[in-house]
Amino acid sequence: MEDVKEYCGHLDKEDFKTTRAKVCGECVKTGGKWNHLRLCQTCGAVLCCNASPNQHAQKHFEETGHPVVTSILPKPWSRFAWCYVHQIKRPLKQPK
């Protein structure tokens, strides 16, 4: 059996969704603020990270079960995918 800390089937793909969105949709609705953004790889929702006051990406996972988000960061070398189910982060290839 594989150690889930080493491997996650949710992250075993190469074609992650991307977006040009630069706001947390839920924070916009409530007047909240965010630190960094995450893109849900199941439905495409753009939500704030756990370092943000409202943690909308985490709440989205808890409500929907959508397991994977990717980072939306201004620094292209810090792109990653995160699996909420297995608590694993995987670096992503940089866009060309």
JSON list of C-alpha atoms in Angstrom, two decimals:
[
{"chain": "A", "resi": 1, "resn": "MET", "atom": "CA", "xyz": [0.00, 0.00, 0.00]},
{"chain": "A", "resi": 2, "resn": "GLU", "atom": "CA", "xyz": [1.26, 3.48, -0.87]},
{"chain": "A", "resi": 3, "resn": "ASP", "atom": "CA", "xyz": [1.79, 6.07, 1.83]},
{"chain": "A", "resi": 4, "resn": "VAL", "atom": "CA", "xyz": [-0.85, 8.79, 1.32]},
{"chain": "A", "resi": 5, "resn": "LYS", "atom": "CA", "xyz": [1.69, 11.39, 2.47]},
{"chain": "A", "resi": 6, "resn": "GLU", "atom": "CA", "xyz": [3.73, 10.50, -0.63]},
{"chain": "A", "resi": 7, "resn": "TYR", "atom": "CA", "xyz": [1.00, 9.95, -3.22]},
{"chain": "A", "resi": 8, "resn": "CYS", "atom": "CA", "xyz": [-2.46, 11.34, -3.91]},
{"chain": "A", "resi": 9, "resn": "GLY", "atom": "CA", "xyz": [-4.53, 10.25, -6.90]},
{"chain": "A", "resi": 10, "resn": "HIS", "atom": "CA", "xyz": [-6.41, 13.56, -6.80]},
{"chain": "A", "resi": 11, "resn": "LEU", "atom": "CA", "xyz": [-3.19, 15.33, -7.82]},
{"chain": "A", "resi": 12, "resn": "ASP", "atom": "CA", "xyz": [-2.19, 12.74, -10.42]},
{"chain": "A", "resi": 13, "resn": "LYS", "atom": "CA", "xyz": [-2.91, 14.79, -13.54]},
{"chain": "A", "resi": 14, "resn": "GLU", "atom": "CA", "xyz": [-1.23, 17.39, -15.71]},
{"chain": "A", "resi": 15, "resn": "ASP", "atom": "CA", "xyz": [-4.12, 19.50, -17.03]},
{"chain": "A", "resi": 16, "resn": "PHE", "atom": "CA", "xyz": [-5.19, 21.67, -14.12]},
{"chain": "A", "resi": 17, "resn": "LYS", "atom": "CA", "xyz": [-7.70, 24.46, -14.79]},
{"chain": "A", "resi": 18, "resn": "THR", "atom": "CA", "xyz": [-6.49, 28.06, -14.84]},
{"chain": "A", "resi": 19, "resn": "THR", "atom": "CA", "xyz": [-8.25, 31.39, -14.48]},
{"chain": "A", "resi": 20, "resn": "ARG", "atom": "CA", "xyz": [-7.65, 35.10, -14.86]},
{"chain": "A", "resi": 21, "resn": "ALA", "atom": "CA", "xyz": [-9.89, 35.93, -11.89]},
{"chain": "A", "resi": 22, "resn": "LYS", "atom": "CA", "xyz": [-8.27, 38.02, -9.20]},
{"chain": "A", "resi": 23, "resn": "VAL", "atom": "CA", "xyz": [-10.99, 38.19, -6.53]},
{"chain": "A", "resi": 24, "resn": "CYS", "atom": "CA", "xyz": [-12.63, 35.82, -4.06]},
{"chain": "A", "resi": 25, "resn": "GLY", "atom": "CA", "xyz": [-16.24, 35.62, -5.18]},
{"chain": "A", "resi": 26, "resn": "GLU", "atom": "CA", "xyz": [-17.51, 35.04, -1.64]},
{"chain": "A", "resi": 27, "resn": "CYS", "atom": "CA", "xyz": [-15.47, 37.89, -0.13]},
{"chain": "A", "resi": 28, "resn": "VAL", "atom": "CA", "xyz": [-16.82, 40.24, -2.81]},
{"chain": "A", "resi": 29, "resn": "LYS", "atom": "CA", "xyz": [-20.38, 39.30, -1.78]},
{"chain": "A", "resi": 30, "resn": "THR", "atom": "CA", "xyz": [-19.72, 39.96, 1.91]},
{"chain": "A", "resi": 31, "resn": "GLY", "atom": "CA", "xyz": [-17.22, 42.82, 1.70]},
{"chain": "A", "resi": 32, "resn": "GLY", "atom": "CA", "xyz": [-14.45, 40.60, 3.07]},
{"chain": "A", "resi": 33, "resn": "LYS", "atom": "CA", "xyz": [-10.73, 40.69, 2.34]},
{"chain": "A", "resi": 34, "resn": "TRP", "atom": "CA", "xyz": [-8.37, 37.95, 1.20]},
{"chain": "A", "resi": 35, "resn": "ASN", "atom": "CA", "xyz": [-4.65, 37.23, 1.26]},
{"chain": "A", "resi": 36, "resn": "HIS", "atom": "CA", "xyz": [-4.25, 34.67, -1.53]},
{"chain": "A", "resi": 37, "resn": "LEU", "atom": "CA", "xyz": [-6.65, 32.95, -3.89]},
{"chain": "A", "resi": 38, "resn": "ARG", "atom": "CA", "xyz": [-7.35, 29.32, -4.75]},
{"chain": "A", "resi": 39, "resn": "LEU", "atom": "CA", "xyz": [-9.06, 27.85, -7.82]},
{"chain": "A", "resi": 40, "resn": "CYS", "atom": "CA", "xyz": [-11.34, 24.85, -7.25]},
{"chain": "A", "resi": 41, "resn": "GLN", "atom": "CA", "xyz": [-10.40, 22.24, -9.82]},
{"chain": "A", "resi": 42, "resn": "THR", "atom": "CA", "xyz": [-13.87, 20.67, -9.77]},
{"chain": "A", "resi": 43, "resn": "CYS", "atom": "CA", "xyz": [-16.16, 23.66, -10.36]},
{"chain": "A", "resi": 44, "resn": "GLY", "atom": "CA", "xyz": [-13.83, 26.59, -11.10]},
{"chain": "A", "resi": 45, "resn": "ALA", "atom": "CA", "xyz": [-14.79, 28.69, -8.06]},
{"chain": "A", "resi": 46, "resn": "VAL", "atom": "CA", "xyz": [-12.16, 31.27, -7.04]},
{"chain": "A", "resi": 47, "resn": "LEU", "atom": "CA", "xyz": [-11.96, 31.53, -3.27]},
{"chain": "A", "resi": 48, "resn": "CYS", "atom": "CA", "xyz": [-9.66, 32.81, -0.54]},
{"chain": "A", "resi": 49, "resn": "CYS", "atom": "CA", "xyz": [-7.03, 30.65, 1.19]},
{"chain": "A", "resi": 50, "resn": "ASN", "atom": "CA", "xyz": [-6.73, 29.55, 4.82]},
{"chain": "A", "resi": 51, "resn": "ALA", "atom": "CA", "xyz": [-4.45, 32.52, 5.58]},
{"chain": "A", "resi": 52, "resn": "SER", "atom": "CA", "xyz": [-7.41, 34.79, 4.76]},
{"chain": "A", "resi": 53, "resn": "PRO", "atom": "CA", "xyz": [-9.92, 35.76, 7.45]},
{"chain": "A", "resi": 54, "resn": "ASN", "atom": "CA", "xyz": [-12.89, 33.90, 5.91]},
{"chain": "A", "resi": 55, "resn": "GLN", "atom": "CA", "xyz": [-11.11, 30.80, 4.55]},
{"chain": "A", "resi": 56, "resn": "HIS", "atom": "CA", "xyz": [-13.67, 30.35, 1.78]},
{"chain": "A", "resi": 57, "resn": "ALA", "atom": "CA", "xyz": [-11.71, 27.67, -0.11]},
{"chain": "A", "resi": 58, "resn": "GLN", "atom": "CA", "xyz": [-11.63, 25.44, 3.01]},
{"chain": "A", "resi": 59, "resn": "LYS", "atom": "CA", "xyz": [-15.35, 26.04, 3.62]},
{"chain": "A", "resi": 60, "resn": "HIS", "atom": "CA", "xyz": [-16.07, 25.23, -0.04]},
{"chain": "A", "resi": 61, "resn": "PHE", "atom": "CA", "xyz": [-14.28, 21.87, 0.36]},
{"chain": "A", "resi": 62, "resn": "GLU", "atom": "CA", "xyz": [-16.20, 21.11, 3.56]},
{"chain": "A", "resi": 63, "resn": "GLU", "atom": "CA", "xyz": [-19.55, 21.93, 1.91]},
{"chain": "A", "resi": 64, "resn": "THR", "atom": "CA", "xyz": [-18.96, 20.32, -1.50]},
{"chain": "A", "resi": 65, "resn": "GLY", "atom": "CA", "xyz": [-16.24, 17.71, -1.05]},
{"chain": "A", "resi": 66, "resn": "HIS", "atom": "CA", "xyz": [-14.35, 19.15, -4.04]},
{"chain": "A", "resi": 67, "resn": "PRO", "atom": "CA", "xyz": [-10.87, 17.86, -3.16]},
{"chain": "A", "resi": 68, "resn": "VAL", "atom": "CA", "xyz": [-8.32, 19.93, -5.12]},
{"chain": "A", "resi": 69, "resn": "VAL", "atom": "CA", "xyz": [-7.50, 23.61, -5.43]},
{"chain": "A", "resi": 70, "resn": "THR", "atom": "CA", "xyz": [-4.62, 25.32, -7.17]},
{"chain": "A", "resi": 71, "resn": "SER", "atom": "CA", "xyz": [-2.89, 28.49, -6.11]},
{"chain": "A", "resi": 72, "resn": "ILE", "atom": "CA", "xyz": [-3.50, 31.76, -7.87]},
{"chain": "A", "resi": 73, "resn": "LEU", "atom": "CA", "xyz": [-0.40, 33.72, -7.01]},
{"chain": "A", "resi": 74, "resn": "PRO", "atom": "CA", "xyz": [1.40, 36.64, -8.59]},
{"chain": "A", "resi": 75, "resn": "LYS", "atom": "CA", "xyz": [4.70, 34.74, -8.45]},
{"chain": "A", "resi": 76, "resn": "PRO", "atom": "CA", "xyz": [4.66, 32.03, -11.13]},
{"chain": "A", "resi": 77, "resn": "TRP", "atom": "CA", "xyz": [7.34, 29.92, -9.40]},
{"chain": "A", "resi": 78, "resn": "SER", "atom": "CA", "xyz": [5.06, 29.40, -6.39]},
{"chain": "A", "resi": 79, "resn": "ARG", "atom": "CA", "xyz": [2.20, 27.63, -8.19]},
{"chain": "A", "resi": 80, "resn": "PHE", "atom": "CA", "xyz": [0.91, 24.46, -6.53]},
{"chain": "A", "resi": 81, "resn": "ALA", "atom": "CA", "xyz": [-2.05, 22.12, -6.23]},
{"chain": "A", "resi": 82, "resn": "TRP", "atom": "CA", "xyz": [-3.45, 21.18, -2.81]},
{"chain": "A", "resi": 83, "resn": "CYS", "atom": "CA", "xyz": [-5.56, 18.15, -1.93]},
{"chain": "A", "resi": 84, "resn": "TYR", "atom": "CA", "xyz": [-7.80, 18.76, 1.08]},
{"chain": "A", "resi": 85, "resn": "VAL", "atom": "CA", "xyz": [-8.58, 15.04, 1.45]},
{"chain": "A", "resi": 86, "resn": "HIS", "atom": "CA", "xyz": [-4.97, 13.86, 1.80]},
{"chain": "A", "resi": 87, "resn": "GLN", "atom": "CA", "xyz": [-3.43, 17.18, 2.97]},
{"chain": "A", "resi": 88, "resn": "ILE", "atom": "CA", "xyz": [-0.77, 17.05, 0.24]},
{"chain": "A", "resi": 89, "resn": "LYS", "atom": "CA", "xyz": [0.72, 19.89, -1.81]},
{"chain": "A", "resi": 90, "resn": "ARG", "atom": "CA", "xyz": [2.25, 19.33, -5.24]},
{"chain": "A", "resi": 91, "resn": "PRO", "atom": "CA", "xyz": [4.25, 21.94, -7.20]},
{"chain": "A", "resi": 92, "resn": "LEU", "atom": "CA", "xyz": [2.86, 22.71, -10.65]},
{"chain": "A", "resi": 93, "resn": "LYS", "atom": "CA", "xyz": [4.71, 23.23, -13.89]},
{"chain": "A", "resi": 94, "resn": "GLN", "atom": "CA", "xyz": [4.95, 26.84, -14.89]},
{"chain": "A", "resi": 95, "resn": "PRO", "atom": "CA", "xyz": [2.78, 28.05, -17.79]},
{"chain": "A", "resi": 96, "resn": "LYS", "atom": "CA", "xyz": [4.57, 28.87, -21.02]}
]
